[in-house]
Amino acid sequence: MILYTLLTILLIVLGMLTFVPKYQDAINRFSTGINFFLTLIATLFGVLLAMAFANIEEQQKEKEHVIKLMQATIAAIESSHDYSKDLYEFYLDLPKEDETRAHFFDKNPLPFPDYLNTFMRQSLVNRTLSEETLIDLNEYKFNLQKTSNGNQPQIYLVLLTYTIESLRLEIDYQKGEKSLHELEQAIDSNDRKFNLALDKLKSSSL
């Protein structure tokens, strides 16, 4: 594509020389060849424009597809969050003397949103999403996997919430509703809120 573009530009520059007065005598002598040359330039330029528009259209289709994938991932994470929340509330309602509390989450594990793994493994996702969001999502996914054993259900719920928020921010960016700079600022703000929520949970458990 780059080589084709450079070749087209070179031919256009050469074509422009046909309008220089000092070359008019030579142009008149070789008018047939020059007309063919100008036709070739017009054809190449038209093909280049078609390729450029096709590339833009393909990128737009990829963006639309990756947005749908993110929306599906959010739905999967929300399902995991709702079920995990219900499970945790059921656990809290158990009498403290109930023997099932000790091994409750061993027998009732918190559901991990497996679709998040499927989403992150796709090549389209890795080449389309912003680097900042990819880093964020990988960190959240790693921590979700560590805490899905049920030892820290509150932290797990917070992680699910902020993973969803990270995806929503990226959707705004892919739709053009946020610039890259605005996305970076929003991610930083989201990460600060996440860390504050973690600190609050840790201090309340002391």
Backbone as ProteinMPNN parsed JSONL, in Angstrom:
{"seq_chain_A": "MILYTLLTILLIVLGMLTFVPKYQDAINRFSTGINFFLTLIATLFGVLLAMAFANIEEQQKEKEHVIKLMQATIAAIESSHDYSKDLYEFYLDLPKEDETRAHFFDKNPLPFPDYLNTFMRQSLVNRTLSEETLIDLNEYKFNLQKTSNGNQPQIYLVLLTYTIESLRLEIDYQKGEKSLHELEQAIDSNDRKFNLALDKLKSSSL", "coords_chain_A": {"N_chain_A": [[0.841, -1.206, 0.0], [1.931, 1.289, 0.826], [4.09, 1.483, -0.96], [2.677, 1.536, -3.355], [1.292, 3.938, -3.042], [3.425, 5.791, -3.029], [4.41, 5.393, -5.614], [2.222, 6.267, -7.116], [2.133, 8.988, -6.368], [4.586, 9.811, -7.43], [4.12, 9.458, -10.174], [2.063, 11.311, -10.513], [3.417, 13.708, -10.007], [5.216, 13.655, -12.148], [3.335, 13.802, -14.16], [2.388, 16.389, -13.785], [4.393, 17.853, -14.861], [3.806, 18.023, -17.495], [2.375, 20.287, -17.872], [4.103, 22.344, -17.805], [5.399, 25.095, -19.544], [7.917, 25.024, -20.988], [8.221, 22.437, -21.741], [6.427, 21.963, -23.728], [6.849, 21.61, -26.529], [8.03, 19.079, -26.693], [5.991, 17.626, -25.606], [3.965, 17.92, -27.505], [5.085, 16.476, -29.606], [5.089, 13.913, -28.618], [2.453, 13.267, -28.025], [0.556, 11.154, -28.04], [1.689, 9.115, -26.452], [1.964, 10.528, -24.074], [-0.666, 11.14, -23.448], [-1.569, 8.581, -22.907], [-0.004, 8.114, -20.669], [-1.024, 10.04, -18.872], [-3.601, 9.068, -18.615], [-3.053, 6.677, -17.354], [-2.083, 7.646, -14.915], [-4.425, 8.821, -13.877], [-5.98, 6.534, -13.596], [-4.487, 5.01, -11.729], [-4.553, 6.768, -9.567], [-7.277, 6.776, -9.038], [-7.647, 4.106, -8.27], [-6.067, 4.111, -5.993], [-7.51, 5.862, -4.329], [-9.84, 4.342, -4.041], [-8.827, 2.137, -2.654], [-8.045, 3.395, -0.31], [-10.494, 4.294, 0.736], [-11.731, 1.824, 1.066], [-10.114, 0.736, 3.017], [-10.61, 2.457, 5.167], [-13.309, 1.908, 5.531], [-13.162, -0.778, 6.282], [-11.761, -0.576, 8.705], [-13.68, 0.794, 10.186], [-15.712, -1.11, 10.293], [-14.417, -3.045, 11.818], [-14.15, -1.672, 14.223], [-16.847, -1.396, 14.943], [-17.479, -4.076, 15.285], [-15.778, -4.826, 17.389], [-16.803, -3.255, 19.407], [-19.294, -4.448, 19.779], [-18.388, -6.891, 20.766], [-17.255, -6.038, 23.173], [-19.531, -5.126, 24.483], [-20.893, -7.544, 24.787], [-19.109, -8.808, 26.479], [-19.266, -7.186, 28.74], [-21.913, -7.768, 29.479], [-21.601, -10.459, 30.219], [-19.858, -10.202, 32.4], [-21.424, -8.675, 34.119], [-23.416, -10.534, 34.711], [-21.909, -12.396, 36.158], [-21.207, -10.758, 38.28], [-23.722, -10.141, 39.47], [-24.605, -12.688, 40.274], [-22.523, -13.416, 41.983], [-22.77, -11.452, 43.935], [-25.308, -12.085, 45.024], [-24.679, -14.585, 46.043], [-22.752, -13.953, 47.957], [-24.26, -12.36, 49.701], [-26.064, -14.283, 50.594], [-24.305, -15.896, 51.971], [-23.536, -14.129, 54.03], [-25.898, -14.018, 55.44], [-26.035, -16.421, 56.677], [-26.104, -18.137, 59.808], [-23.64, -17.402, 62.286], [-22.696, -19.568, 63.675], [-23.112, -21.614, 61.978], [-21.906, -24.448, 60.402], [-21.393, -24.682, 57.731], [-20.407, -22.303, 56.82], [-17.622, -22.188, 56.97], [-16.566, -23.584, 54.788], [-17.95, -22.568, 52.695], [-17.529, -21.112, 50.239], [-15.867, -22.852, 48.969], [-17.501, -24.886, 48.176], [-19.317, -23.424, 46.815], [-18.263, -21.765, 44.513], [-17.219, -18.487, 43.44], [-18.446, -17.208, 40.413], [-16.384, -17.03, 37.596], [-16.055, -14.738, 34.925], [-15.833, -16.267, 32.123], [-15.989, -15.496, 29.493], [-14.552, -13.198, 29.329], [-11.888, -14.017, 29.136], [-12.009, -15.258, 26.62], [-12.614, -13.038, 25.049], [-10.296, -11.427, 25.431], [-8.368, -12.933, 24.161], [-8.68, -12.659, 21.454], [-7.466, -11.686, 18.279], [-8.369, -9.428, 16.944], [-9.236, -7.8, 19.03], [-6.828, -7.251, 20.345], [-5.473, -5.736, 18.458], [-7.099, -3.574, 18.058], [-8.139, -2.322, 20.405], [-7.247, 0.331, 22.696], [-3.925, 0.816, 23.969], [-3.753, 1.49, 26.665], [-6.19, 0.596, 27.762], [-5.992, -2.155, 27.272], [-3.85, -2.852, 28.952], [-4.987, -2.227, 31.422], [-7.224, -3.998, 31.48], [-5.963, -6.491, 31.42], [-4.68, -6.471, 33.89], [-6.876, -6.347, 35.635], [-8.12, -8.767, 34.957], [-6.2, -10.642, 35.764], [-6.183, -10.212, 38.548], [-8.833, -10.839, 39.116], [-8.852, -13.572, 38.597], [-7.206, -14.397, 40.636], [-8.716, -13.846, 42.922], [-11.091, -15.195, 42.693], [-11.525, -17.45, 44.145], [-13.054, -17.116, 46.355], [-12.122, -16.291, 48.798], [-11.881, -13.601, 49.172], [-14.451, -12.138, 48.706], [-15.644, -9.555, 48.612], [-13.686, -7.915, 47.503], [-13.489, -9.164, 45.055], [-15.984, -8.546, 43.929], [-15.716, -5.783, 43.667], [-13.64, -5.679, 41.817], [-14.894, -6.796, 39.565], [-16.795, -4.802, 39.067], [-15.187, -2.57, 38.35], [-13.855, -3.558, 36.167], [-15.892, -3.714, 34.311], [-16.412, -0.968, 34.08], [-14.029, -0.114, 32.912], [-14.221, -1.277, 30.378], [-16.469, 0.088, 29.42], [-15.498, 2.685, 29.203], [-13.646, 2.335, 27.163], [-15.365, 1.688, 25.076], [-16.634, 4.158, 24.693], [-14.437, 5.548, 23.706], [-13.869, 4.119, 21.327], [-16.17, 4.704, 19.921], [-15.741, 7.305, 19.349], [-16.448, 9.199, 21.145], [-14.775, 9.957, 23.109], [-11.519, 11.365, 23.228], [-8.138, 10.091, 22.804], [-6.554, 11.175, 24.802], [-8.497, 12.006, 26.645], [-9.53, 9.52, 27.281], [-7.314, 8.33, 28.559], [-7.13, 9.979, 30.816], [-9.596, 9.378, 32.011], [-9.25, 6.666, 32.562], [-7.154, 6.775, 34.414], [-8.493, 8.117, 36.483], [-10.461, 6.228, 37.042], [-8.873, 4.114, 37.946], [-7.825, 5.251, 40.258], [-10.143, 5.512, 41.81], [-10.753, 2.824, 42.084], [-8.563, 1.901, 43.613], [-8.995, 3.381, 45.939], [-11.417, 2.251, 46.757], [-10.549, -0.338, 47.308], [-8.758, 0.159, 49.425], [-10.56, 1.086, 51.32], [-12.072, -1.226, 51.787], [-10.109, -2.892, 52.848], [-9.391, -1.509, 55.172], [-11.776, -1.634, 56.573], [-11.921, -4.262, 57.215], [-10.1, -4.641, 59.155]], "CA_chain_A": [[0.0, 0.0, 0.0], [2.825, 2.455, 0.897], [4.816, 1.531, -2.231], [1.693, 1.94, -4.367], [1.039, 5.367, -2.822], [4.613, 6.532, -3.478], [4.444, 5.304, -7.074], [1.159, 7.141, -7.631], [2.577, 10.377, -6.167], [5.652, 10.058, -8.405], [3.497, 9.601, -11.491], [1.32, 12.579, -10.514], [4.422, 14.776, -10.143], [5.669, 13.624, -13.544], [2.215, 14.28, -14.972], [2.291, 17.849, -13.653], [5.408, 18.462, -15.729], [3.234, 18.238, -18.842], [1.778, 21.627, -17.911], [5.185, 23.34, -17.802], [5.536, 25.591, -20.929], [9.183, 24.683, -21.633], [8.162, 21.055, -22.235], [5.29, 21.843, -24.643], [7.266, 21.064, -27.826], [8.213, 17.628, -26.533], [4.659, 17.061, -25.332], [3.238, 17.857, -28.778], [5.669, 15.411, -30.422], [4.768, 12.589, -28.038], [1.126, 13.45, -27.416], [-0.128, 9.866, -27.837], [2.286, 8.467, -25.277], [1.69, 11.332, -22.878], [-2.083, 10.932, -23.112], [-1.635, 7.268, -22.243], [0.625, 8.294, -19.357], [-1.973, 10.768, -18.026], [-4.71, 8.137, -18.328], [-2.521, 5.738, -16.358], [-2.052, 8.366, -13.636], [-5.807, 8.948, -13.393], [-6.424, 5.197, -13.175], [-3.788, 4.668, -10.488], [-5.064, 7.631, -8.505], [-8.616, 6.276, -8.706], [-7.482, 2.853, -7.514], [-5.547, 4.481, -4.672], [-8.634, 6.389, -3.55], [-10.729, 3.217, -3.724], [-8.159, 1.356, -1.607], [-8.08, 4.181, 0.93], [-11.871, 4.246, 1.256], [-11.983, 0.44, 1.497], [-9.389, 0.558, 4.275], [-11.365, 3.201, 6.186], [-14.547, 1.159, 5.767], [-12.799, -1.994, 7.015], [-11.455, -0.162, 10.078], [-14.948, 1.13, 10.834], [-16.395, -2.38, 10.567], [-13.707, -3.68, 12.929], [-14.53, -0.94, 15.435], [-18.227, -1.765, 15.288], [-17.469, -5.461, 15.761], [-15.132, -4.899, 18.703], [-17.756, -2.648, 20.352], [-20.268, -5.506, 20.094], [-17.696, -7.863, 21.62], [-17.132, -5.44, 24.507], [-20.87, -5.121, 25.088], [-21.165, -8.927, 25.193], [-18.24, -9.078, 27.634], [-19.889, -6.482, 29.869], [-23.092, -8.55, 29.885], [-21.114, -11.662, 30.906], [-19.304, -9.793, 33.699], [-22.567, -8.267, 34.951], [-24.053, -11.769, 35.194], [-21.03, -12.919, 37.21], [-21.306, -9.84, 39.416], [-25.028, -10.302, 40.128], [-24.643, -13.997, 40.934], [-21.555, -13.368, 43.088], [-23.364, -10.613, 44.976], [-26.358, -12.885, 45.675], [-24.008, -15.657, 46.778], [-22.109, -13.343, 49.122], [-25.33, -11.961, 50.629], [-26.565, -15.521, 51.197], [-23.266, -16.288, 52.935], [-23.618, -13.225, 55.188], [-27.134, -14.32, 56.178], [-25.889, -17.683, 57.414], [-25.743, -17.958, 61.223], [-22.196, -17.508, 62.493], [-22.365, -20.901, 64.178], [-23.372, -22.597, 60.919], [-20.653, -25.087, 59.997], [-21.196, -24.55, 56.278], [-19.71, -21.039, 56.526], [-16.171, -22.402, 56.863], [-16.204, -24.057, 53.443], [-19.06, -22.158, 51.824], [-17.092, -20.739, 48.894], [-15.259, -24.023, 48.326], [-18.604, -25.622, 47.55], [-20.077, -22.468, 45.985], [-17.26, -20.81, 44.018], [-17.675, -17.283, 42.736], [-18.313, -17.467, 38.967], [-15.474, -16.186, 36.818], [-16.604, -14.48, 33.578], [-14.931, -16.9, 31.152], [-16.028, -14.783, 28.212], [-13.491, -12.184, 29.373], [-10.709, -14.68, 28.572], [-12.257, -15.417, 25.181], [-12.524, -11.688, 24.489], [-8.918, -10.942, 25.464], [-7.512, -13.747, 23.292], [-8.959, -12.387, 20.043], [-6.486, -10.805, 17.634], [-9.051, -8.165, 16.65], [-9.238, -7.02, 20.273], [-5.465, -6.812, 20.643], [-5.002, -4.711, 17.515], [-8.063, -2.468, 17.973], [-8.273, -1.601, 21.678], [-6.132, 1.197, 23.08], [-2.922, 0.155, 24.812], [-4.078, 1.766, 28.069], [-7.277, -0.298, 28.174], [-5.475, -3.529, 27.275], [-3.068, -3.007, 30.186], [-5.959, -2.21, 32.521], [-8.027, -5.222, 31.463], [-5.104, -7.621, 31.794], [-4.476, -6.4, 35.345], [-8.138, -6.73, 36.282], [-8.339, -10.199, 34.717], [-5.262, -11.368, 36.621], [-6.658, -10.11, 39.936], [-10.09, -11.588, 39.206], [-8.504, -14.99, 38.679], [-6.622, -14.643, 41.968], [-9.694, -13.687, 44.012], [-12.345, -15.915, 42.419], [-11.649, -18.616, 45.039], [-14.038, -16.804, 47.392], [-11.502, -15.83, 50.047], [-12.069, -12.147, 49.256], [-15.613, -11.869, 47.842], [-15.901, -8.119, 48.435], [-12.695, -7.429, 46.539], [-13.878, -9.749, 43.766], [-17.104, -7.749, 43.422], [-15.175, -4.478, 43.262], [-12.887, -5.917, 40.581], [-15.867, -6.962, 38.481], [-17.393, -3.485, 38.804], [-14.247, -1.679, 37.664], [-13.576, -4.147, 34.852], [-17.006, -3.236, 33.479], [-16.212, 0.461, 33.827], [-12.914, -0.002, 31.965], [-14.763, -1.603, 29.054], [-17.375, 1.173, 29.013], [-14.658, 3.812, 28.79], [-13.081, 2.005, 25.848], [-16.465, 1.801, 24.105], [-16.758, 5.598, 24.406], [-13.291, 5.916, 22.866], [-14.047, 3.516, 20.004], [-17.276, 5.415, 19.261], [-15.32, 8.668, 19.069], [-17.011, 10.1, 22.154], [-13.631, 10.4, 23.913], [-10.217, 11.337, 22.565], [-7.199, 9.221, 23.515], [-6.156, 11.89, 26.023], [-9.63, 11.923, 27.58], [-9.59, 8.124, 27.735], [-6.224, 8.132, 29.524], [-7.532, 10.66, 32.052], [-10.706, 8.619, 32.605], [-8.681, 5.421, 33.098], [-6.435, 7.152, 35.645], [-9.514, 8.405, 37.497], [-11.08, 4.94, 37.37], [-7.901, 3.355, 38.745], [-7.753, 5.873, 41.593], [-11.37, 5.117, 42.524], [-10.605, 1.4, 42.401], [-7.616, 1.784, 44.729], [-9.676, 3.903, 47.134], [-12.398, 1.236, 47.163], [-9.782, -1.428, 47.917], [-8.266, 0.631, 50.728], [-11.719, 1.142, 52.219], [-12.399, -2.606, 52.158], [-9.04, -3.423, 53.702], [-9.46, -0.862, 56.487], [-12.99, -2.082, 57.264], [-11.737, -5.644, 57.66], [-9.135, -4.66, 60.273]], "C_chain_A": [[0.877, 1.258, 0.0], [3.568, 2.621, -0.422], [3.9, 2.016, -3.352], [1.413, 3.437, -4.259], [2.192, 6.213, -3.343], [4.704, 6.539, -5.0], [3.409, 6.237, -7.699], [1.554, 8.609, -7.511], [3.644, 10.75, -7.188], [5.075, 10.286, -9.8], [2.712, 10.908, -11.606], [2.272, 13.754, -10.706], [4.929, 14.835, -11.578], [4.585, 14.144, -14.476], [2.083, 15.788, -14.941], [3.308, 18.56, -14.54], [4.87, 18.74, -17.131], [2.596, 19.616, -18.98], [2.833, 22.733, -17.891], [5.449, 23.774, -19.246], [6.795, 25.116, -21.652], [9.184, 23.265, -22.203], [7.082, 20.867, -23.307], [5.669, 21.246, -26.002], [7.401, 19.55, -27.759], [6.871, 16.942, -26.321], [3.868, 16.905, -26.627], [3.76, 16.726, -29.664], [5.252, 14.026, -29.938], [3.386, 12.598, -27.378], [0.414, 12.129, -27.135], [0.376, 9.169, -26.58], [1.963, 9.211, -23.993], [0.232, 11.196, -22.457], [-2.285, 9.594, -22.407], [-1.102, 7.366, -20.812], [-0.336, 8.991, -18.387], [-3.173, 9.894, -17.658], [-4.298, 7.137, -17.253], [-2.497, 6.376, -14.976], [-3.453, 8.446, -13.039], [-6.327, 7.612, -12.876], [-5.804, 4.808, -11.841], [-4.306, 5.489, -9.313], [-6.454, 7.174, -8.063], [-8.56, 5.002, -7.886], [-6.997, 3.147, -6.102], [-6.654, 5.01, -3.774], [-9.578, 5.27, -3.12], [-10.147, 2.367, -2.598], [-8.225, 2.074, -0.263], [-9.467, 4.129, 1.56], [-12.219, 2.854, 1.771], [-11.321, 0.171, 2.841], [-10.114, 1.251, 5.423], [-12.635, 2.449, 6.558], [-14.273, -0.102, 6.59], [-12.489, -1.679, 8.473], [-12.726, 0.158, 10.853], [-15.724, -0.129, 11.197], [-15.753, -3.098, 11.754], [-14.055, -3.002, 14.251], [-15.927, -1.331, 15.899], [-18.285, -3.178, 15.862], [-16.874, -5.554, 17.164], [-16.011, -4.255, 19.777], [-18.804, -3.68, 20.763], [-19.655, -6.563, 21.013], [-17.559, -7.332, 23.046], [-18.475, -5.42, 25.223], [-21.261, -6.52, 25.568], [-20.344, -9.298, 26.423], [-18.794, -8.412, 28.888], [-21.084, -7.27, 30.392], [-22.677, -9.796, 30.667], [-20.587, -11.319, 32.299], [-20.421, -9.365, 34.647], [-23.297, -9.482, 35.521], [-23.243, -12.382, 36.326], [-21.134, -12.071, 38.473], [-22.609, -10.065, 40.185], [-25.104, -11.622, 40.891], [-23.711, -14.01, 42.149], [-22.099, -12.551, 44.256], [-24.44, -11.373, 45.743], [-25.748, -13.977, 46.549], [-23.388, -15.114, 48.068], [-23.153, -12.922, 50.16], [-25.942, -13.179, 51.322], [-25.596, -16.006, 52.274], [-23.346, -15.434, 54.204], [-24.842, -13.516, 56.05], [-27.053, -15.628, 56.961], [-25.54, -17.397, 58.871], [-24.245, -18.189, 61.42], [-21.78, -18.89, 62.979], [-22.582, -21.993, 63.127], [-22.046, -23.146, 60.386], [-20.369, -24.915, 58.501], [-20.45, -23.266, 55.898], [-18.231, -21.257, 56.235], [-15.75, -22.795, 55.441], [-17.252, -23.653, 52.403], [-18.603, -21.892, 50.39], [-16.307, -21.844, 48.192], [-16.325, -24.802, 47.565], [-19.444, -24.738, 46.627], [-19.122, -21.396, 45.445], [-17.887, -19.606, 43.316], [-17.449, -17.487, 41.236], [-17.37, -16.483, 38.28], [-16.073, -15.972, 35.421], [-15.661, -14.999, 32.491], [-14.903, -16.171, 29.81], [-14.968, -13.677, 28.163], [-12.198, -12.758, 28.798], [-10.831, -14.824, 27.063], [-12.081, -14.087, 24.458], [-11.071, -11.238, 24.367], [-7.989, -11.707, 24.522], [-7.682, -13.416, 21.806], [-7.984, -11.364, 19.46], [-7.093, -9.441, 17.308], [-9.025, -7.242, 17.858], [-7.857, -6.433, 20.525], [-4.944, -5.755, 19.679], [-5.914, -3.485, 17.459], [-8.15, -1.65, 19.258], [-7.049, -0.737, 21.947], [-5.189, 0.442, 24.01], [-3.26, 0.31, 26.29], [-5.162, 0.812, 28.581], [-6.815, -1.746, 28.227], [-4.676, -3.811, 28.545], [-4.002, -3.118, 31.383], [-6.724, -3.535, 32.617], [-7.21, -6.446, 31.859], [-4.846, -7.651, 33.297], [-5.735, -6.826, 36.092], [-8.381, -8.235, 36.148], [-7.447, -11.043, 35.635], [-5.746, -11.369, 38.072], [-7.99, -10.83, 40.144], [-9.815, -13.084, 39.359], [-7.936, -15.34, 40.057], [-7.667, -14.655, 43.072], [-10.996, -14.453, 43.794], [-12.526, -17.152, 43.297], [-12.603, -18.35, 46.203], [-13.454, -16.337, 48.704], [-11.704, -14.332, 50.264], [-13.252, -11.726, 48.367], [-15.882, -10.388, 47.607], [-14.944, -7.512, 47.408], [-13.037, -7.927, 45.134], [-15.008, -8.937, 43.124], [-16.639, -6.381, 42.93], [-14.411, -4.612, 41.941], [-13.819, -6.069, 39.38], [-16.463, -5.615, 38.074], [-16.463, -2.602, 37.983], [-13.766, -2.247, 36.332], [-14.648, -3.705, 33.861], [-16.801, -1.77, 33.104], [-15.088, 0.692, 32.819], [-13.383, -0.276, 30.536], [-15.684, -0.494, 28.541], [-16.595, 2.404, 28.54], [-14.075, 3.57, 27.401], [-14.151, 2.079, 24.755], [-16.665, 3.266, 23.71], [-15.647, 6.061, 23.47], [-13.464, 5.383, 21.445], [-15.164, 4.201, 19.216], [-16.902, 6.849, 18.89], [-15.863, 9.685, 20.046], [-15.939, 10.61, 23.12], [-12.384, 10.373, 23.038], [-9.305, 10.404, 23.359], [-6.768, 9.865, 24.83], [-7.26, 11.815, 27.076], [-9.783, 10.513, 28.133], [-8.534, 7.865, 28.805], [-6.563, 8.774, 30.867], [-8.629, 9.881, 32.775], [-10.209, 7.316, 33.226], [-7.932, 5.697, 34.393], [-7.414, 7.406, 36.782], [-10.174, 7.117, 37.975], [-10.165, 4.103, 38.269], [-7.772, 3.924, 40.156], [-8.971, 5.485, 42.431], [-11.298, 3.656, 42.956], [-9.688, 1.209, 43.611], [-8.217, 2.303, 46.033], [-10.689, 2.894, 47.671], [-11.707, 0.055, 47.836], [-9.295, -1.05, 49.307], [-9.391, 0.659, 51.755], [-12.1, -0.255, 52.698], [-11.369, -3.182, 53.121], [-9.098, -2.825, 55.099], [-10.682, -1.328, 57.277], [-12.855, -3.504, 57.793], [-10.761, -5.757, 58.824], [-9.849, -4.669, 61.623]], "O_chain_A": [[0.6, 2.198, -0.746], [3.676, 3.727, -0.95], [4.309, 2.815, -4.195], [1.308, 4.125, -5.274], [1.979, 7.224, -4.012], [5.034, 7.559, -5.605], [3.688, 6.912, -8.69], [1.34, 9.389, -8.439], [3.629, 11.848, -7.744], [5.494, 11.196, -10.515], [2.694, 11.537, -12.664], [1.984, 14.68, -11.464], [5.06, 15.913, -12.159], [4.869, 14.835, -15.455], [1.714, 16.405, -15.94], [3.116, 19.715, -14.922], [5.402, 19.578, -17.859], [2.309, 20.058, -20.092], [2.5, 23.916, -17.953], [5.7, 22.922, -20.099], [6.727, 24.828, -22.847], [10.024, 22.921, -23.035], [6.842, 19.744, -23.751], [4.904, 20.466, -26.569], [6.947, 18.831, -28.649], [6.643, 15.828, -26.793], [3.188, 15.9, -26.833], [2.991, 16.09, -30.385], [5.083, 13.096, -30.727], [3.185, 12.012, -26.314], [-0.255, 11.991, -26.111], [-0.406, 8.696, -25.755], [1.718, 8.6, -22.953], [-0.077, 11.144, -21.266], [-3.054, 9.481, -21.452], [-1.66, 6.789, -19.879], [-0.453, 8.592, -17.229], [-3.693, 9.966, -16.545], [-5.079, 6.797, -16.365], [-2.844, 5.736, -13.983], [-3.651, 8.176, -11.854], [-7.02, 7.552, -11.86], [-6.494, 4.339, -10.936], [-4.477, 4.976, -8.208], [-6.772, 7.181, -6.874], [-9.318, 4.828, -6.932], [-7.444, 2.527, -5.137], [-6.733, 4.653, -2.599], [-10.055, 5.246, -1.985], [-10.868, 1.929, -1.702], [-8.43, 1.455, 0.781], [-9.601, 3.942, 2.77], [-12.911, 2.711, 2.78], [-11.876, -0.521, 3.695], [-10.221, 0.701, 6.519], [-12.999, 2.356, 7.73], [-15.048, -0.454, 7.479], [-12.896, -2.414, 9.373], [-12.837, -0.165, 12.035], [-16.319, -0.213, 12.271], [-16.445, -3.683, 12.587], [-14.233, -3.666, 15.271], [-16.162, -1.566, 17.084], [-19.036, -3.449, 16.8], [-17.394, -6.267, 18.022], [-15.968, -4.668, 20.936], [-19.162, -3.781, 21.936], [-20.315, -7.067, 21.922], [-17.726, -8.077, 24.011], [-18.549, -5.668, 26.426], [-21.881, -6.67, 26.62], [-20.821, -10.014, 27.304], [-18.79, -9.004, 29.967], [-21.251, -7.423, 31.601], [-23.317, -10.153, 31.657], [-20.834, -12.047, 33.26], [-20.37, -9.659, 35.841], [-23.743, -9.466, 36.669], [-23.799, -12.833, 37.328], [-21.147, -12.592, 39.588], [-22.597, -10.167, 41.411], [-25.604, -11.67, 42.015], [-24.057, -14.542, 43.203], [-21.914, -12.911, 45.419], [-24.484, -11.316, 46.972], [-26.232, -14.259, 47.645], [-23.485, -15.733, 49.128], [-22.949, -13.108, 51.36], [-26.297, -13.113, 52.498], [-26.007, -16.462, 53.341], [-23.237, -15.952, 55.315], [-24.819, -13.285, 57.259], [-27.904, -15.906, 57.806], [-24.749, -16.494, 59.141], [-23.658, -19.07, 60.791], [-20.658, -19.334, 62.731], [-22.27, -23.16, 63.365], [-21.174, -22.384, 59.969], [-19.218, -24.998, 58.073], [-19.924, -23.153, 54.791], [-17.655, -20.6, 55.369], [-14.696, -22.377, 54.961], [-17.415, -24.308, 51.373], [-19.21, -22.384, 49.439], [-16.1, -21.793, 46.98], [-16.089, -25.307, 46.467], [-20.182, -25.232, 45.774], [-19.174, -20.246, 45.88], [-18.941, -19.707, 42.687], [-16.362, -17.899, 40.832], [-17.54, -15.267, 38.372], [-16.546, -16.925, 34.802], [-14.801, -14.268, 32.002], [-13.91, -16.226, 29.085], [-14.538, -13.271, 27.083], [-11.49, -12.075, 28.059], [-9.887, -14.549, 26.321], [-11.474, -14.024, 23.388], [-10.66, -10.728, 23.325], [-6.943, -11.192, 24.128], [-6.882, -13.867, 20.986], [-7.714, -10.324, 20.06], [-6.412, -8.418, 17.388], [-8.814, -6.037, 17.72], [-7.727, -5.26, 20.875], [-4.071, -4.964, 20.037], [-5.543, -2.466, 16.876], [-8.227, -0.422, 19.208], [-5.95, -1.039, 21.482], [-5.605, -0.455, 24.744], [-3.079, -0.62, 27.076], [-5.066, 0.287, 29.691], [-7.203, -2.487, 29.129], [-4.808, -4.879, 29.143], [-3.835, -3.983, 32.243], [-6.853, -4.114, 33.696], [-7.707, -7.334, 32.551], [-4.799, -8.72, 33.906], [-5.664, -7.578, 37.065], [-8.796, -8.894, 37.102], [-7.895, -12.035, 36.208], [-5.721, -12.402, 38.741], [-8.247, -11.368, 41.221], [-10.463, -13.769, 40.15], [-8.156, -16.435, 40.573], [-7.527, -15.387, 44.052], [-11.907, -14.372, 44.618], [-13.55, -17.829, 43.213], [-12.924, -19.268, 46.958], [-14.195, -16.018, 49.634], [-11.698, -13.854, 51.398], [-13.053, -11.024, 47.375], [-16.306, -10.004, 46.517], [-15.339, -6.708, 46.563], [-12.89, -7.199, 44.152], [-14.987, -8.677, 41.921], [-17.108, -5.885, 41.906], [-14.526, -3.761, 41.06], [-13.554, -5.527, 38.307], [-16.617, -5.325, 36.887], [-16.898, -1.959, 37.028], [-13.319, -1.497, 35.463], [-14.348, -3.366, 32.716], [-16.993, -1.382, 31.952], [-15.178, 1.582, 31.974], [-12.983, 0.417, 29.601], [-15.672, -0.178, 27.351], [-16.996, 3.075, 27.59], [-14.017, 4.478, 26.572], [-13.862, 2.489, 23.631], [-16.845, 3.577, 22.532], [-15.877, 6.858, 22.561], [-13.235, 6.104, 20.474], [-15.111, 4.269, 17.988], [-17.658, 7.53, 18.198], [-15.759, 10.891, 19.82], [-16.162, 11.571, 23.856], [-12.211, 9.477, 22.212], [-9.657, 9.974, 24.457], [-6.634, 9.186, 25.848], [-6.989, 11.588, 28.255], [-10.121, 10.327, 29.302], [-8.821, 7.254, 29.834], [-6.317, 8.191, 31.922], [-8.599, 9.74, 33.998], [-10.685, 6.907, 34.285], [-8.056, 4.945, 35.36], [-7.194, 6.964, 37.91], [-10.416, 6.939, 39.169], [-10.619, 3.47, 39.222], [-7.627, 3.179, 41.126], [-8.845, 5.168, 43.614], [-11.727, 3.299, 44.054], [-10.004, 0.444, 44.522], [-7.98, 1.739, 47.101], [-10.808, 2.702, 48.881], [-12.214, -0.49, 48.817], [-9.404, -1.834, 50.25], [-9.196, 0.298, 52.916], [-12.414, -0.449, 53.872], [-11.713, -3.869, 54.083], [-8.886, -3.522, 56.092], [-10.636, -1.409, 58.505], [-13.579, -3.908, 58.703], [-10.606, -6.828, 59.411], [-9.197, -4.685, 62.667]]}, "name": "protein", "num_of_chains": 1, "seq": "MILYTLLTILLIVLGMLTFVPKYQDAINRFSTGINFFLTLIATLFGVLLAMAFANIEEQQKEKEHVIKLMQATIAAIESSHDYSKDLYEFYLDLPKEDETRAHFFDKNPLPFPDYLNTFMRQSLVNRTLSEETLIDLNEYKFNLQKTSNGNQPQIYLVLLTYTIESLRLEIDYQKGEKSLHELEQAIDSNDRKFNLALDKLKSSSL"}
